[in-house]
Short mmCIF file of C-alpha atoms and ligand atoms in Angstrom, two decimals:
data_model
loop_
_atom_site.label_atom_id
_atom_site.label_comp_id
_atom_site.label_asym_id
_atom_site.label_seq_id
_atom_site.Cartn_x
_atom_site.Cartn_y
_atom_site.Cartn_z
CA MET A 32 -4.84 24.52 -0.03
CA THR A 33 -1.34 25.51 1.04
CA LYS A 34 -2.37 25.72 4.66
CA GLN A 35 -3.90 22.47 5.84
CA PRO A 36 -3.33 20.11 8.74
CA LYS A 37 -0.94 17.46 7.43
CA TYR A 38 2.31 15.76 8.26
CA GLY A 39 5.37 16.42 6.11
CA PRO A 40 7.68 13.55 5.14
CA GLN A 41 9.53 12.00 8.09
CA ALA A 42 7.91 14.41 10.54
CA ALA A 43 7.12 13.62 14.17
CA ALA A 44 3.51 12.38 14.22
CA ALA A 45 1.60 11.81 17.42
CA LEU A 46 -1.18 10.12 15.40
CA PHE A 47 0.89 6.97 14.82
CA ALA A 48 2.17 4.58 17.47
CA SER A 49 5.63 4.73 15.84
CA GLY A 50 5.66 8.50 16.44
CA THR A 51 6.69 9.31 12.85
CA SER A 52 4.82 10.15 9.64
CA ALA A 53 7.05 7.72 7.71
CA GLN A 54 5.14 4.44 7.90
CA ALA A 55 6.74 1.11 6.99
CA PRO A 56 4.91 -0.64 4.11
CA PRO A 57 2.77 -3.60 5.20
CA GLU A 58 4.70 -6.85 5.60
CA GLY A 59 5.10 -8.73 2.32
CA THR A 60 4.80 -5.59 0.17
CA VAL A 61 6.50 -6.00 -3.22
CA ALA A 62 7.42 -2.93 -5.26
CA GLN A 63 5.62 -2.81 -8.62
CA ASP A 64 8.80 -3.24 -10.66
CA THR A 65 10.57 -5.80 -8.44
CA GLN A 66 9.40 -8.82 -10.42
CA SER A 67 9.94 -7.35 -13.88
CA LEU A 68 13.42 -6.12 -12.88
CA ALA A 69 14.35 -9.56 -11.51
CA GLN A 70 13.03 -11.23 -14.65
CA ALA A 71 14.86 -8.84 -16.99
CA SER A 72 18.06 -9.43 -15.01
CA SER A 73 17.93 -13.22 -15.09
CA ILE A 74 17.07 -13.78 -18.76
CA PRO A 75 19.62 -12.50 -21.31
CA PRO A 76 17.92 -11.28 -24.50
CA PRO A 77 18.89 -12.86 -27.85
CA VAL A 78 21.95 -11.15 -29.32
CA THR A 79 20.92 -9.12 -32.38
CA LEU A 80 22.67 -6.34 -34.30
CA ALA A 81 20.25 -3.84 -32.74
CA LEU A 82 21.20 -5.06 -29.24
CA VAL A 83 24.93 -4.73 -29.96
CA GLU A 84 24.39 -1.24 -31.42
CA ARG A 85 22.44 -0.19 -28.35
CA GLY A 86 25.25 -1.64 -26.22
CA HIS A 87 27.81 0.34 -28.22
CA GLU A 88 25.94 3.58 -27.57
CA ARG A 89 25.44 2.88 -23.84
CA HIS A 90 29.03 1.63 -23.47
CA ASP A 91 30.36 4.87 -24.91
CA ILE A 92 28.30 6.86 -22.41
CA PHE A 93 28.94 4.84 -19.25
CA CYS A 94 32.06 2.71 -19.71
CA LYS A 95 34.31 4.35 -22.33
CA PRO A 96 35.48 7.11 -19.94
CA CYS A 97 37.49 4.46 -18.05
CA HIS A 98 37.60 1.36 -20.27
CA GLY A 99 38.34 3.28 -23.52
CA ALA A 100 36.58 2.92 -26.88
CA SER A 101 38.33 -0.37 -27.68
CA GLY A 102 38.07 -1.79 -24.14
CA ALA A 103 41.83 -1.59 -23.56
CA GLY A 104 41.34 0.16 -20.21
CA ASP A 105 42.83 3.44 -21.41
CA GLY A 106 39.92 5.88 -21.08
CA THR A 107 40.24 9.60 -20.31
CA ILE A 108 39.55 9.17 -16.59
CA VAL A 109 42.39 6.65 -16.38
CA ALA A 110 44.65 9.13 -18.19
CA ARG A 111 43.90 11.52 -15.31
CA GLY A 112 44.91 9.10 -12.59
CA PHE A 113 41.99 6.67 -11.92
CA PRO A 114 43.25 3.08 -11.41
CA PRO A 115 43.34 1.38 -14.83
CA PRO A 116 40.85 -1.46 -15.37
CA PRO A 117 42.03 -4.66 -17.06
CA PRO A 118 41.42 -4.87 -20.83
CA TYR A 119 38.20 -6.72 -21.65
CA TRP A 120 40.34 -9.41 -23.31
CA ASP A 121 42.24 -10.08 -20.08
CA ALA A 122 42.09 -13.91 -19.87
CA ARG A 123 39.97 -13.90 -16.71
CA VAL A 124 37.47 -11.32 -17.98
CA ALA A 125 37.22 -12.97 -21.41
CA ALA A 126 36.53 -16.32 -19.73
CA ALA A 127 33.87 -14.84 -17.44
CA THR A 128 30.23 -15.64 -18.14
CA PRO A 129 27.84 -12.97 -19.49
CA ALA A 130 26.10 -13.16 -16.11
CA HIS A 131 29.36 -12.14 -14.39
CA LEU A 132 29.73 -9.10 -16.67
CA PHE A 133 26.08 -8.21 -16.01
CA ASP A 134 26.79 -8.53 -12.29
CA VAL A 135 29.87 -6.29 -12.52
CA ILE A 136 27.72 -3.55 -14.12
CA THR A 137 24.96 -4.04 -11.55
CA HIS A 138 27.05 -4.15 -8.38
CA GLY A 139 30.39 -2.64 -9.41
CA TYR A 140 33.72 -4.40 -8.97
CA GLY A 141 36.58 -3.32 -6.70
CA VAL A 142 36.99 0.41 -7.24
CA MET A 143 34.44 0.44 -10.11
CA TYR A 144 31.07 1.89 -9.09
CA PRO A 145 27.76 0.04 -9.37
CA TYR A 146 25.49 1.09 -12.25
CA ALA A 147 22.19 -0.52 -11.17
CA GLU A 148 20.59 2.88 -10.58
CA ARG A 149 21.66 4.34 -13.92
CA ILE A 150 21.51 1.44 -16.39
CA PRO A 151 18.30 -0.66 -16.60
CA PRO A 152 18.71 -4.45 -16.99
CA ALA A 153 17.94 -4.50 -20.74
CA ASP A 154 20.73 -1.99 -21.38
CA ARG A 155 23.12 -3.92 -19.11
CA TRP A 156 22.62 -6.98 -21.35
CA ALA A 157 23.16 -4.77 -24.43
CA ILE A 158 26.46 -3.53 -22.98
CA VAL A 159 27.52 -7.10 -22.15
CA ALA A 160 26.91 -8.05 -25.81
CA TYR A 161 29.03 -5.09 -26.93
CA VAL A 162 31.87 -5.97 -24.52
CA ARG A 163 31.87 -9.44 -26.11
CA ALA A 164 31.99 -7.79 -29.56
CA LEU A 165 35.03 -5.76 -28.47
CA GLU A 166 36.73 -8.97 -27.30
CA VAL A 167 36.10 -10.59 -30.70
CA ALA A 168 37.34 -7.45 -32.49
CA HIS A 169 40.54 -7.54 -30.45
CA ALA A 170 41.05 -11.26 -31.04
CA GLN A 171 40.73 -10.64 -34.78
CA GLY A 172 43.37 -7.94 -34.65
CA ALA A 173 41.17 -4.89 -35.11
CA PRO A 174 43.35 -1.94 -34.00
CA ASP A 175 40.31 -0.15 -32.58
CA VAL A 176 36.59 -0.27 -33.09
CA GLN A 177 35.75 2.96 -34.83
CA PRO A 178 32.11 3.86 -35.27
CA PRO A 179 31.13 5.06 -38.74
CA ALA A 180 31.77 8.77 -39.38
CA GLY A 181 28.94 10.96 -38.19
CA SER A 182 27.77 8.63 -35.42
CA HIS A 183 28.50 9.12 -31.75
CA GLY A 184 32.27 9.64 -31.95
CA GLY A 185 35.42 7.65 -31.42
CA ARG A 186 37.49 7.72 -28.28
C1 LIG B 216 35.29 5.21 -13.25
C2 LIG B 216 35.93 4.21 -14.08
C3 LIG B 216 35.12 3.05 -14.57
C4 LIG B 216 33.92 3.05 -15.26
C5 LIG B 216 33.12 4.27 -15.69
C6 LIG B 216 33.59 1.68 -15.53
N1 LIG B 216 34.55 0.85 -15.03
FE1 LIG B 216 34.64 -1.16 -15.20
N2 LIG B 216 36.30 -1.21 -14.04
C7 LIG B 216 36.99 -0.09 -13.60
C8 LIG B 216 38.14 -0.52 -12.81
C9 LIG B 216 39.19 0.41 -12.17
C10 LIG B 216 38.11 -1.93 -12.78
C11 LIG B 216 39.04 -2.86 -12.02
C12 LIG B 216 38.52 -2.90 -10.60
C13 LIG B 216 39.37 -3.64 -9.63
O1 LIG B 216 39.96 -4.68 -10.01
O2 LIG B 216 39.41 -3.19 -8.47
C14 LIG B 216 36.95 -2.32 -13.59
C15 LIG B 216 36.61 -3.64 -13.86
C16 LIG B 216 35.70 -4.01 -14.83
C17 LIG B 216 35.53 -5.36 -15.35
C18 LIG B 216 36.36 -6.58 -14.95
C19 LIG B 216 35.68 -7.34 -13.85
C20 LIG B 216 36.49 -8.56 -13.46
O3 LIG B 216 35.87 -9.60 -13.19
O4 LIG B 216 37.73 -8.47 -13.40
C21 LIG B 216 34.55 -5.30 -16.29
C22 LIG B 216 34.01 -6.46 -17.12
C23 LIG B 216 34.07 -3.93 -16.34
N3 LIG B 216 34.80 -3.19 -15.45
C24 LIG B 216 33.07 -3.49 -17.16
C25 LIG B 216 32.57 -2.19 -17.14
C26 LIG B 216 31.41 -1.77 -17.88
C27 LIG B 216 30.62 -2.66 -18.81
C28 LIG B 216 31.23 -0.44 -17.59
C29 LIG B 216 30.10 0.45 -18.05
C30 LIG B 216 28.79 0.07 -17.65
C31 LIG B 216 32.28 -0.03 -16.68
N4 LIG B 216 33.06 -1.12 -16.42
C32 LIG B 216 32.45 1.26 -16.20
C33 LIG B 216 36.67 1.22 -13.84
C34 LIG B 216 35.51 1.65 -14.44
#
């Protein structure tokens, strides 16, 4: 089994006209998840408490290190010298559409990295809902949004 005539990945291959074992997919090939990913990206789910809670959890994993727990842009990475992001309630960010925020997570923005590979579309929408919740909390004068004791930690 271990010894058999075969081509390894990206090996030279005399068998094919292209001379390589890596064959291009037939024209018009669509990856299995292309359509479902595009659909999940274009249709925001209804905002529910469960969605916002999921967004809170994902935000604390992926965004809090720079944007801070409250969204003020004062996360630990910023404290160590990374360029500070604007607070989520910066007039331009607060006025941006949910689709723009989704797009920022997907493709990155300026020095912020893209998260398309790490955060699936459904979770991107959940995070967008939570960012909006942080904006509302700030507008209402909440000093910080502290999760209940025993959950996944403050800042
Ligand atoms: C490594 C640090 C870092 C992480 C992690 C990070 N960001 Fe950012 N983000 C930034 C910086 C810095 C900017 C400002 C970029 C610029 O203007 O060049 C920014 C900008 C933004 C903006 C403003 C975009 C605009 O139109 O002005 C939003 C919204 C945002 N980030 C959301 C998020 C969300 C949501 C996450 C988590 C999925 C996240 N960021 C993760 C550093 C980060």
